[in-house]
Coordinates of C-alpha atoms in Angstrom, one line a residue:
X1 CA 22.2 -14.2 0.7
X2 CA 19.4 -16.7 1.2
X3 CA 18.3 -17.4 4.7
X4 CA 16.2 -20.4 5.8
X5 CA 14.1 -20.4 9.0
X6 CA 13.7 -23.9 10.3
X7 CA 10.1 -24.5 11.5
X8 CA 9.7 -25.7 15.1
X9 CA 8.0 -29.1 14.7
X10 CA 7.1 -29.3 18.4
X11 CA 3.5 -28.9 19.5
X12 CA 2.5 -25.5 20.9
X13 CA 2.2 -26.8 24.5
X14 CA 5.8 -28.1 24.3
X15 CA 7.0 -24.8 22.9
X16 CA 5.3 -22.8 25.6
X17 CA 6.5 -25.1 28.4
X18 CA 10.1 -24.8 27.2
X19 CA 9.8 -21.0 27.0
X20 CA 8.3 -20.8 30.5
X21 CA 11.1 -23.0 31.9
X22 CA 13.7 -20.7 30.3
X23 CA 12.0 -17.7 31.7
X24 CA 11.9 -19.2 35.2
X25 CA 15.6 -20.1 35.0
X26 CA 16.7 -16.7 33.6
X27 CA 15.0 -14.0 35.6
X28 CA 15.9 -10.5 34.6
X29 CA 18.2 -8.7 36.9
X30 CA 16.8 -5.6 38.6
X31 CA 20.1 -3.9 38.0
X32 CA 20.1 -4.6 34.3
X33 CA 19.1 -1.5 32.4
X34 CA 18.0 -3.7 29.5
X35 CA 15.7 -5.8 31.5
X36 CA 12.6 -3.9 30.5
X37 CA 13.8 -3.3 26.9
X38 CA 11.3 -5.1 24.7
X39 CA 13.8 -5.3 21.8
X40 CA 16.6 -6.9 23.8
X41 CA 17.9 -9.9 21.9
X42 CA 18.0 -13.5 23.2
X43 CA 21.1 -14.3 25.1
X44 CA 21.6 -17.6 23.2
X45 CA 20.0 -21.0 22.9
X46 CA 19.3 -21.1 26.7
X47 CA 18.0 -17.5 27.0
X48 CA 14.5 -16.4 27.3
X49 CA 12.2 -16.8 24.2
X50 CA 11.2 -13.4 22.7
X51 CA 9.6 -14.6 19.5
X52 CA 6.9 -17.2 18.8
X53 CA 5.6 -18.0 15.4
X54 CA 2.5 -20.2 15.4
X55 CA 1.5 -19.5 11.8
X56 CA -0.6 -22.0 10.0
X57 CA -1.2 -24.3 13.0
X58 CA -5.0 -24.3 12.7
X59 CA -5.4 -28.0 13.7
X60 CA -3.7 -27.3 17.1
X61 CA -6.3 -24.6 18.0
X62 CA -9.3 -27.0 17.5
X63 CA -11.9 -27.5 18.7
X64 CA -12.4 -24.1 20.4
X65 CA -10.7 -22.1 17.7
X66 CA -9.6 -19.8 20.4
X67 CA -6.4 -18.9 22.3
X68 CA -7.2 -20.4 25.7
X69 CA -4.3 -22.8 25.2
X70 CA -1.8 -19.9 25.3
X71 CA -3.3 -18.4 28.4
X72 CA -2.9 -21.2 30.8
X73 CA -1.3 -19.9 34.1
X74 CA 1.7 -22.2 33.8
X75 CA 2.7 -20.5 30.5
X76 CA 2.5 -16.9 31.8
X77 CA 6.3 -16.6 32.3
X78 CA 6.7 -17.3 28.6
X79 CA 4.3 -14.6 27.6
X80 CA 6.0 -12.1 29.9
X81 CA 9.1 -12.0 27.7
X82 CA 7.5 -12.2 24.2
X83 CA 8.4 -9.4 21.8
X84 CA 6.9 -10.9 18.7
X85 CA 3.9 -13.2 18.3
X86 CA 2.4 -14.6 15.1
X87 CA -1.0 -16.3 15.0
X88 CA -1.3 -16.0 11.3
X89 CA -3.7 -18.4 9.5
X90 CA -4.5 -20.4 12.6
X91 CA -8.3 -20.7 12.0
X92 CA -9.0 -18.5 15.0
X93 CA -12.6 -17.5 15.7
X94 CA -12.2 -15.8 19.1
X95 CA -9.5 -14.0 21.1
X96 CA -11.6 -14.2 24.3
X97 CA -9.4 -14.3 27.4
X98 CA -7.0 -11.7 26.2
X99 CA -8.6 -9.0 28.3
X100 CA -8.5 -7.1 31.5
X101 CA -9.0 -9.4 34.5
X102 CA -11.1 -8.4 37.5
X103 CA -8.2 -9.0 40.0
X104 CA -6.0 -6.2 38.6
X105 CA -3.4 -8.6 37.3
X106 CA -0.5 -7.4 35.1
X107 CA -1.0 -7.4 31.3
X108 CA -0.6 -10.8 29.6
X109 CA 1.9 -9.5 27.0
X110 CA 3.8 -6.7 28.8
X111 CA 6.7 -6.5 26.3
X112 CA 5.0 -7.5 23.0
X113 CA 5.8 -5.0 20.2
X114 CA 4.5 -7.0 17.2
X115 CA 1.3 -9.0 16.8
X116 CA 0.2 -10.8 13.7
X117 CA -3.3 -12.2 13.6
X118 CA -3.7 -12.0 9.9
X119 CA -5.5 -14.5 7.6
X120 CA -8.1 -15.5 10.3
X121 CA -11.2 -14.6 8.3
X122 CA -13.6 -15.7 11.1
X123 CA -12.2 -13.1 13.4
X124 CA -14.8 -10.3 13.6
X125 CA -15.4 -7.3 15.8
X126 CA -17.3 -9.6 18.2
X127 CA -14.2 -11.8 18.5
X128 CA -12.3 -9.2 20.4
X129 CA -12.9 -8.5 24.1
X130 CA -13.6 -4.8 24.8
X131 CA -10.4 -4.5 26.9
X132 CA -8.2 -6.4 24.4
X133 CA -5.9 -3.4 24.0
X134 CA -5.0 -3.3 27.7
X135 CA -3.0 -6.5 27.4
X136 CA -0.5 -5.0 25.0
X137 CA 0.9 -1.8 26.6
X138 CA 3.9 -1.7 24.3
X139 CA 2.5 -2.9 21.0
X140 CA 4.0 -1.1 18.0
X141 CA 2.9 -3.3 15.0
X142 CA -0.5 -4.8 14.4
X143 CA -0.9 -7.1 11.4
X144 CA -4.6 -8.1 10.8
X145 CA -4.8 -8.5 7.1
X146 CA -7.5 -10.8 5.6
X147 CA -9.6 -11.0 8.7
X148 CA -13.3 -10.3 9.1
X149 CA -13.2 -7.0 10.9
X150 CA -16.0 -4.5 10.0
X151 CA -18.0 -2.6 9.1
X152 CA -16.1 -0.4 11.5
X153 CA -12.6 -0.7 13.0
X154 CA -13.0 -2.5 16.4
X155 CA -13.0 0.2 19.2
X156 CA -10.4 -1.7 21.2
X157 CA -7.9 -1.7 18.4
X158 CA -8.3 2.1 18.0
X159 CA -7.3 2.4 21.7
X160 CA -3.8 1.0 20.9
X161 CA -2.2 4.4 21.1
X162 CA 1.4 3.4 20.6
X163 CA 1.0 1.7 17.2
X164 CA 3.5 2.5 14.5
X165 CA 2.3 0.0 11.9
X166 CA -1.4 -0.8 11.3
X167 CA -2.4 -3.3 8.6
X168 CA -6.0 -4.1 8.0
X169 CA -6.1 -4.9 4.3
X170 CA -8.7 -7.3 3.0
X171 CA -11.2 -7.0 5.8
X172 CA -14.8 -5.9 5.8
X173 CA -14.6 -2.2 6.5
X174 CA -17.3 -0.2 4.9
X175 CA -18.5 3.4 4.5
X176 CA -16.6 6.2 6.3
X177 CA -13.3 5.5 7.9
X178 CA -13.2 6.5 11.6
X179 CA -12.8 10.2 11.7
X180 CA -10.8 10.2 14.9
X181 CA -7.8 8.4 13.3
X182 CA -5.0 10.9 13.4
X183 CA -6.7 13.2 15.9
X184 CA -7.5 10.8 18.8
X185 CA -6.4 7.5 17.6
X186 CA -3.2 6.1 16.1
X187 CA -1.6 9.6 16.1
X188 CA 1.9 8.1 15.9
X189 CA 1.3 5.6 13.1
X190 CA 3.9 5.5 10.4
X191 CA 2.3 2.9 8.2
X192 CA -1.5 2.7 7.7
X193 CA -2.6 0.0 5.2
X194 CA -6.4 -0.4 4.6
X195 CA -6.4 -1.7 1.1
X196 CA -9.1 -4.0 -0.2
X197 CA -12.0 -2.9 1.9
X198 CA -15.2 -1.0 0.9
X199 CA -14.4 2.4 2.4
X200 CA -16.3 5.3 0.6
X201 CA -14.7 8.2 2.5
X202 CA -12.0 9.1 5.0
X203 CA -11.8 11.7 7.7
X204 CA -9.7 14.9 7.8
X205 CA -7.7 13.4 10.7
X206 CA -5.5 11.5 8.2
X207 CA -4.1 14.9 7.1
X208 CA -2.9 15.6 10.6
X209 CA -0.7 12.5 11.0
X210 CA 2.8 14.0 11.2
X211 CA 4.6 10.7 11.6
X212 CA 2.8 8.9 8.7
X213 CA 5.2 7.6 6.1
X214 CA 3.0 5.2 4.1
X215 CA -0.7 5.5 3.5
X216 CA -2.4 2.7 1.5
X217 CA -6.1 2.9 0.6
X218 CA -6.0 0.9 -2.6
X219 CA -9.0 -1.1 -3.8
X220 CA -11.7 0.7 -1.9
X221 CA -14.7 2.7 -3.1
X222 CA -13.4 6.2 -2.4
X223 CA -15.0 8.9 -4.7
X224 CA -13.1 11.9 -3.2
X225 CA -10.6 12.9 -0.5
X226 CA -11.4 15.8 1.9
X227 CA -9.3 18.9 1.5
X228 CA -6.2 18.5 3.6
X229 CA -5.8 14.8 3.0
X230 CA -3.0 14.6 2.4
X231 CA -1.7 18.0 3.3
X232 CA 1.2 20.0 4.7
X233 CA 1.0 18.3 8.1
X234 CA 1.9 15.0 6.5
X235 CA 5.5 16.1 6.2
X236 CA 6.8 12.5 6.7
X237 CA 4.7 11.0 3.9
X238 CA 6.8 9.1 1.3
X239 CA 4.2 6.8 -0.2
X240 CA 0.5 7.3 -1.0
X241 CA -1.5 4.5 -2.6
X242 CA -4.9 5.4 -3.9
X243 CA -5.2 3.1 -6.9
X244 CA -8.3 1.2 -7.9
X245 CA -10.8 3.5 -6.3
X246 CA -13.5 5.8 -7.9
X247 CA -11.7 9.2 -7.5
X248 CA -12.7 11.8 -10.1
X249 CA -10.6 14.6 -8.8
X250 CA -7.8 15.3 -6.3
X251 CA -7.7 17.8 -3.4
X252 CA -5.6 20.9 -4.0
X253 CA -3.8 20.1 -0.7
X254 CA -2.1 17.1 -2.4
X255 CA 0.5 19.6 -3.8
X256 CA 1.3 20.6 -0.2
X257 CA 2.4 17.1 0.8
X258 CA 6.0 18.3 0.2
X259 CA 9.2 17.3 -1.4
X260 CA 9.5 14.1 0.6
X261 CA 6.6 12.3 -1.2
X262 CA 8.3 9.8 -3.5
X263 CA 5.6 7.4 -4.7
X264 CA 2.1 8.4 -5.7
X265 CA -0.2 5.7 -7.1
X266 CA -3.5 7.0 -8.6
X267 CA -4.0 4.4 -11.4
X268 CA -7.4 2.7 -11.9
X269 CA -9.5 5.7 -10.9
X270 CA -11.7 8.1 -12.9
X271 CA -9.6 11.3 -12.6
X272 CA -10.2 13.6 -15.6
X273 CA -7.6 16.2 -15.0
X274 CA -4.4 16.8 -13.1
X275 CA -3.8 19.5 -10.5
X276 CA -2.0 22.6 -11.6
X277 CA 1.3 23.0 -9.7
X278 CA 1.4 19.3 -8.6
X279 CA 4.5 18.5 -10.7
X280 CA 6.2 21.7 -9.7
X281 CA 5.8 21.2 -5.9
X282 CA 6.2 17.5 -5.5
X283 CA 9.9 17.7 -6.5
X284 CA 10.8 14.4 -4.8
X285 CA 8.5 12.2 -6.8
X286 CA 10.2 9.1 -8.2
X287 CA 7.0 7.2 -9.2
X288 CA 3.8 8.6 -10.4
X289 CA 1.2 6.2 -11.7
X290 CA -1.8 7.8 -13.5
X291 CA -2.6 4.8 -15.8
X292 CA -6.2 3.9 -16.6
X293 CA -7.9 7.1 -15.6
X294 CA -10.1 9.5 -17.6
X295 CA -7.6 12.2 -18.5
X296 CA -8.5 13.5 -21.9
X297 CA -12.0 12.1 -21.7
X298 CA -13.8 13.2 -24.9
X299 CA -10.6 13.3 -26.9
X300 CA -11.2 12.6 -30.6
X301 CA -8.9 9.7 -31.4
X302 CA -8.9 10.6 -35.1
X303 CA -8.5 14.3 -34.8
X304 CA -5.2 15.9 -35.8
X305 CA -2.5 14.3 -37.9
X306 CA 1.2 13.6 -37.7
X307 CA 4.0 14.6 -40.0
X308 CA 7.5 13.1 -40.6
X309 CA 10.5 15.3 -40.0
X310 CA 13.6 15.2 -42.2
X311 CA 15.0 12.2 -40.3
X312 CA 11.8 10.2 -40.9
X313 CA 10.7 10.3 -37.3
X314 CA 7.1 10.9 -36.5
X315 CA 6.4 14.3 -34.9
X316 CA 3.2 15.7 -33.5
X317 CA 1.3 18.3 -35.4
X318 CA 0.3 21.5 -33.5
X319 CA -3.2 20.1 -33.0
X320 CA -1.8 17.1 -31.1
X321 CA 0.5 19.3 -29.0
X322 CA -2.6 21.4 -28.2
X323 CA -4.4 18.3 -27.1
X324 CA -1.6 17.4 -24.6
X325 CA -1.5 20.9 -23.2
X326 CA -5.2 21.1 -22.9
X327 CA -5.5 18.0 -20.9
X328 CA -2.3 18.3 -18.8
X329 CA -1.1 21.3 -16.8
X330 CA 1.9 23.3 -18.2
X331 CA 4.1 22.5 -15.2
X332 CA 3.4 18.8 -15.8
X333 CA 4.4 18.9 -19.4
X334 CA 7.4 21.0 -18.7
X335 CA 8.7 18.5 -16.1
X336 CA 7.6 15.1 -17.4
X337 CA 6.8 15.7 -21.1
X338 CA 4.0 14.3 -23.1
X339 CA 3.1 10.5 -23.0
X340 CA 5.1 8.4 -25.4
X341 CA 2.6 7.1 -28.1
X342 CA 3.3 3.4 -27.7
X343 CA 4.1 3.1 -24.0
X344 CA 2.2 5.9 -22.4
X345 CA 5.3 6.8 -20.4
X346 CA 6.3 10.4 -19.8
X347 CA 10.1 10.2 -19.9
X348 CA 11.4 13.7 -19.8
X349 CA 12.3 13.6 -16.2
X350 CA 14.7 10.6 -15.9
X351 CA 14.4 10.7 -12.1
X352 CA 10.7 9.9 -12.1
X353 CA 8.7 7.2 -13.8
X354 CA 5.3 8.5 -14.9
X355 CA 2.7 6.1 -16.4
X356 CA -0.3 7.3 -18.3
X357 CA -1.3 4.4 -20.5
X358 CA -5.0 3.6 -20.6
X359 CA -6.1 7.3 -20.4
X360 CA -8.2 8.6 -23.3
X361 CA -5.5 11.1 -24.2
X362 CA -2.7 8.6 -24.2
X363 CA -4.8 6.1 -26.2
X364 CA -5.6 8.8 -28.7
X365 CA -1.9 9.5 -29.2
X366 CA -1.3 5.7 -29.5
X367 CA -4.0 5.2 -32.1
X368 CA -2.7 8.2 -34.2
X369 CA 0.8 6.9 -34.0
X370 CA -0.2 3.4 -35.2
X371 CA -2.3 4.9 -38.0
X372 CA 0.6 7.0 -39.1
X373 CA 3.0 4.1 -39.0
X374 CA 0.5 2.1 -41.1
X375 CA 0.2 5.0 -43.5
X376 CA 3.9 5.3 -43.8
X377 CA 4.3 1.5 -44.4
X378 CA 1.7 1.7 -47.1
X379 CA 3.4 4.7 -48.7
X380 CA 6.7 2.9 -48.7
X381 CA 5.2 -0.1 -50.3
X382 CA 3.5 2.0 -53.0
X383 CA 6.7 3.9 -53.7
X384 CA 8.6 0.6 -54.0
X385 CA 6.0 -0.7 -56.4
X386 CA 6.1 2.4 -58.5
X387 CA 9.9 2.3 -58.7
X388 CA 9.7 -1.4 -59.7
X389 CA 7.2 -0.5 -62.4
X390 CA 9.4 2.3 -63.7
X391 CA 12.5 0.1 -63.9
X392 CA 10.5 -2.6 -65.7
X393 CA 9.3 0.0 -68.2
X394 CA 12.8 1.2 -68.9
X395 CA 14.0 -2.3 -69.5
X396 CA 11.2 -2.9 -72.0
X397 CA 12.0 0.3 -73.8

């Protein structure tokens, strides 16, 4: 089924005026138990407007590149009913005005549960008022990918204590991730995506996030994870993305993440060996990507040889089998098997896709396999030539 969402071609003031008029003509009933339900659906074409998508409307936010247009008093009734608001790619430079007022007024967005301010690269920590968080008491999802926040996460965003989804990929975060996340901040988060920054370390608080289902830290500069991240308290964790970092080892607590972990992405790091017991304990794994690490570093690509069995298939000599066992834990080999020479896939467990291409050990097996195939082809050609010569000799005689 393909669904098309028709873009509202009206200017933003027109949209806001219409939404404000609808809100004024459809006041919530005090006896309606759903009146305060932020997820209550629209009652039809003439009902209150709960979603506004202003994505890619940068020209309409000029010249101030701020949101003052949205905050005019006459539009307040429209904001009161909003559940979802997108300001994606609007060329914003400031969110001034979305802050606590001195007269004790109610929050500007009392029902908003989802806010998208992504792809506004000029939004920085200084773009946010210190009391920005007070205007979103029910916010559950914050999308701020491809902005300019950094080097630390803005303090006001950390104060949004009801967040379930936090996305800050492609920002300018650097150094150590705020240690209080998971202890004081964002304790109920289910999705935390901080890909594409320059984080060098994370705090132990991440290992205490019991609700966390997906943790993405891809494309940073992490060299290690503290013990306990992840760990047994992350009993909801299904996806862990750590690819394209600088990890050389893994914390032993990773094996305690439990049977619920389904996807583990470790590709593009510098890991030299796998943890003993990891394959045995993470029984729910469906995807394990270890490609392009350093497992088997120092392996001699020309060491060992291969032999052909009675069916003509290439089999590993004992020295090759020893290489695999030496660089991979026994529980790993027992469950997943050795990497296939050509693909680098470990295919013994048909319920889990394991990729190991680009590791020295896998590349060594691949090179040996190709050399053996080349040797066999040469031998076949030589045997055919010898047979042809013998036949010609018999004919001459």
